[in-house]
Amino acid sequence: MNKTTLLIATTFALCATSLFADHAEARERSRAVQRTAQGGSVAVHRSNARFDSQRQRNWQADGQGNASGARSGTIAGAHGASASYDRSAHRNADGSAGRQRSAYVNGTHGGTASTSSGISRDADGNVAGARSTTATGANGNSYNGSTTVSGGTLVHTHSCTNAAGEAIACQRGN
């Protein structure tokens, strides 16, 4: 092996070692778990050059038929995009129950979307709920929609506006 080849090979090996070492140091991950007879929780965190994320989950029950749980999470991308969500649910010994959800997304080019919903059942079995959704594109056009259900009746309304706030026709995606 001549000196030039040896020098190139050595340089490549040193660069590769430092590149992989830097990449390995840039990663982080942690997890915490707690459990009891009545519930528990889990939390996870991840971080690297592409994104940072966190998730949490917890639950509890009393042994009498009552239980609840929740989870949430966030993520932030290296190029400015982000998202988050929250969920929770409960059940009671009398048969009533419910759940709530929400989510949010922020795109790298300025678009956003969010949704939230909740539904519940009372002890007699009556169900009521609602969901709302909003989305705004990078061009400023937006969509607002709402759906409700109560007493077996479902109602949906929606509207779309342009960047100036003027009403426009809502277009369906392909």
Protein backbone atom coordinates (compact mmCIF):
# COMPACT_ATOMS: atom_id res chain seq x y z
CA MET A 1 0.00 0.00 0.00
CA ASN A 2 1.50 3.35 -0.98
CA LYS A 3 1.58 6.42 1.27
CA THR A 4 -1.27 8.20 -0.56
CA THR A 5 -3.63 5.23 -0.24
CA LEU A 6 -2.70 4.79 3.42
CA LEU A 7 -3.21 8.51 4.08
CA ILE A 8 -6.62 8.50 2.36
CA ALA A 9 -7.70 5.36 4.23
CA THR A 10 -6.56 6.78 7.57
CA THR A 11 -8.29 10.12 6.92
CA PHE A 12 -11.51 8.35 5.92
CA ALA A 13 -11.39 6.15 9.03
CA LEU A 14 -10.88 9.15 11.33
CA CYS A 15 -13.67 11.14 9.65
CA ALA A 16 -16.05 8.19 9.76
CA THR A 17 -15.27 7.55 13.42
CA SER A 18 -15.88 11.18 14.38
CA LEU A 19 -19.04 11.32 12.23
CA PHE A 20 -20.51 8.23 13.86
CA ALA A 21 -19.44 9.37 17.31
CA ASP A 22 -21.13 12.77 16.80
CA HIS A 23 -24.25 11.08 15.45
CA ALA A 24 -24.38 8.65 18.37
CA GLU A 25 -23.97 11.47 20.87
CA ALA A 26 -26.79 13.43 19.22
CA ARG A 27 -29.33 10.72 20.12
CA GLU A 28 -31.16 10.64 23.40
CA ARG A 29 -33.88 8.38 24.69
CA SER A 30 -35.42 8.00 28.11
CA ARG A 31 -38.31 6.02 29.53
CA ALA A 32 -39.90 6.13 32.97
CA VAL A 33 -42.47 3.57 34.14
CA GLN A 34 -44.43 3.51 37.39
CA ARG A 35 -47.07 0.92 38.29
CA THR A 36 -49.29 0.35 41.29
CA ALA A 37 -52.29 -1.88 41.95
CA GLN A 38 -54.59 1.07 41.11
CA GLY A 39 -52.81 2.48 38.05
CA GLY A 40 -49.60 3.58 36.51
CA SER A 41 -47.81 5.85 34.12
CA VAL A 42 -45.28 5.72 31.30
CA ALA A 43 -43.27 8.63 29.93
CA VAL A 44 -40.96 8.43 26.91
CA HIS A 45 -38.67 11.09 25.49
CA ARG A 46 -36.66 10.82 22.24
CA SER A 47 -34.34 13.34 20.70
CA ASN A 48 -32.08 13.20 17.67
CA ALA A 49 -31.03 15.35 14.73
CA ARG A 50 -34.40 14.89 12.96
CA PHE A 51 -36.92 15.42 15.78
CA ASP A 52 -37.70 15.71 19.48
CA SER A 53 -40.68 13.83 20.84
CA GLN A 54 -42.39 13.13 24.15
CA ARG A 55 -45.21 10.75 25.04
CA GLN A 56 -47.03 10.22 28.32
CA ARG A 57 -49.65 7.72 29.36
CA ASN A 58 -51.38 7.15 32.68
CA TRP A 59 -54.26 5.05 33.94
CA GLN A 60 -56.07 4.30 37.16
CA ALA A 61 -58.89 2.06 38.39
CA ASP A 62 -60.45 1.67 41.82
CA GLY A 63 -61.61 -1.96 41.61
CA GLN A 64 -65.26 -0.84 41.88
CA GLY A 65 -65.80 -0.44 38.13
CA ASN A 66 -64.46 3.10 37.81
CA ALA A 67 -61.47 3.58 35.54
CA SER A 68 -59.80 6.34 33.56
CA GLY A 69 -56.78 6.88 31.41
CA ALA A 70 -55.06 9.56 29.41
CA ARG A 71 -52.28 9.86 26.88
CA SER A 72 -50.57 12.74 25.17
CA GLY A 73 -47.63 13.38 22.92
CA THR A 74 -45.71 16.05 21.08
CA ILE A 75 -43.18 16.01 18.28
CA ALA A 76 -41.13 18.83 16.78
CA GLY A 77 -39.26 18.31 13.54
CA ALA A 78 -35.88 19.77 12.66
CA HIS A 79 -37.40 21.88 9.87
CA GLY A 80 -40.13 23.55 11.94
CA ALA A 81 -43.06 21.13 11.69
CA SER A 82 -44.74 20.09 14.93
CA ALA A 83 -47.69 18.05 16.13
CA SER A 84 -49.39 17.17 19.40
CA TYR A 85 -52.26 15.09 20.65
CA ASP A 86 -54.22 14.51 23.87
CA ARG A 87 -56.65 11.70 24.62
CA SER A 88 -58.56 10.71 27.71
CA ALA A 89 -61.33 8.28 28.55
CA HIS A 90 -63.28 7.22 31.60
CA ARG A 91 -65.76 4.55 32.61
CA ASN A 92 -67.87 4.62 35.75
CA ALA A 93 -69.47 1.81 37.73
CA ASP A 94 -72.97 3.13 36.85
CA GLY A 95 -72.35 2.50 33.12
CA SER A 96 -71.59 6.07 32.15
CA ALA A 97 -68.50 6.69 30.09
CA GLY A 98 -66.82 9.25 27.91
CA ARG A 99 -63.77 10.19 25.96
CA GLN A 100 -62.12 13.34 24.67
CA ARG A 101 -59.51 13.77 21.95
CA SER A 102 -57.62 16.63 20.40
CA ALA A 103 -54.77 16.98 17.93
CA TYR A 104 -52.82 19.79 16.33
CA VAL A 105 -50.41 19.88 13.37
CA ASN A 106 -48.24 22.76 12.18
CA GLY A 107 -46.57 22.16 8.80
CA THR A 108 -43.17 23.34 7.68
CA HIS A 109 -44.67 25.61 5.02
CA GLY A 110 -47.24 27.34 7.24
CA GLY A 111 -50.30 25.10 7.05
CA THR A 112 -52.05 24.14 10.28
CA ALA A 113 -54.82 21.77 11.28
CA SER A 114 -56.53 21.00 14.56
CA THR A 115 -59.36 18.81 15.73
CA SER A 116 -61.08 18.16 19.02
CA SER A 117 -63.90 15.85 19.96
CA GLY A 118 -65.74 14.48 22.92
CA ILE A 119 -68.44 11.90 23.35
CA SER A 120 -70.23 10.70 26.45
CA ARG A 121 -72.81 8.15 27.53
CA ASP A 122 -74.84 8.65 30.67
CA ALA A 123 -75.96 5.88 33.02
CA ASP A 124 -79.22 5.50 31.04
CA GLY A 125 -77.37 4.94 27.74
CA ASN A 126 -78.00 8.35 26.19
CA VAL A 127 -75.13 9.40 23.91
CA ALA A 128 -74.04 12.95 23.05
CA GLY A 129 -70.91 14.24 21.41
CA ALA A 130 -69.27 16.81 19.20
CA ARG A 131 -66.26 17.21 16.97
CA SER A 132 -64.75 20.33 15.46
CA THR A 133 -62.01 20.58 12.85
CA THR A 134 -60.13 23.55 11.45
CA ALA A 135 -57.43 23.62 8.79
CA THR A 136 -55.54 26.46 7.18
CA GLY A 137 -53.35 25.99 4.14
CA ALA A 138 -50.08 27.77 3.51
CA ASN A 139 -51.98 30.00 1.04
CA GLY A 140 -54.34 31.20 3.81
CA ASN A 141 -57.49 29.34 2.73
CA SER A 142 -59.21 27.68 5.65
CA TYR A 143 -61.84 25.09 6.53
CA ASN A 144 -64.01 25.01 9.66
CA GLY A 145 -66.27 22.07 10.36
CA SER A 146 -68.40 20.89 13.24
CA THR A 147 -70.36 17.69 13.85
CA THR A 148 -72.69 17.05 16.78
CA VAL A 149 -74.76 14.07 17.83
CA SER A 150 -77.46 14.14 20.47
CA GLY A 151 -80.62 12.11 20.93
CA GLY A 152 -79.85 10.12 17.80
CA THR A 153 -79.64 13.23 15.61
CA LEU A 154 -76.43 13.96 13.72
CA VAL A 155 -75.75 17.50 12.47
CA HIS A 156 -72.73 18.61 10.42
CA THR A 157 -71.88 22.15 9.38
CA HIS A 158 -68.83 23.51 7.58
CA SER A 159 -67.49 26.61 5.89
CA CYS A 160 -64.44 27.64 3.91
CA THR A 161 -62.80 31.05 3.55
CA ASN A 162 -59.94 32.47 1.55
CA ALA A 163 -56.98 34.38 3.00
CA ALA A 164 -59.03 37.62 3.00
CA GLY A 165 -61.78 35.97 5.08
CA GLU A 166 -64.27 35.81 2.21
CA ALA A 167 -66.50 32.75 1.90
CA ILE A 168 -65.46 30.30 -0.81
CA ALA A 169 -66.71 26.89 -1.92
CA CYS A 170 -65.25 24.00 0.02
CA GLN A 171 -63.46 21.63 -2.30
CA ARG A 172 -63.15 17.93 -1.70
CA GLY A 173 -59.70 16.36 -1.84
CA ASN A 174 -58.84 13.73 -4.41
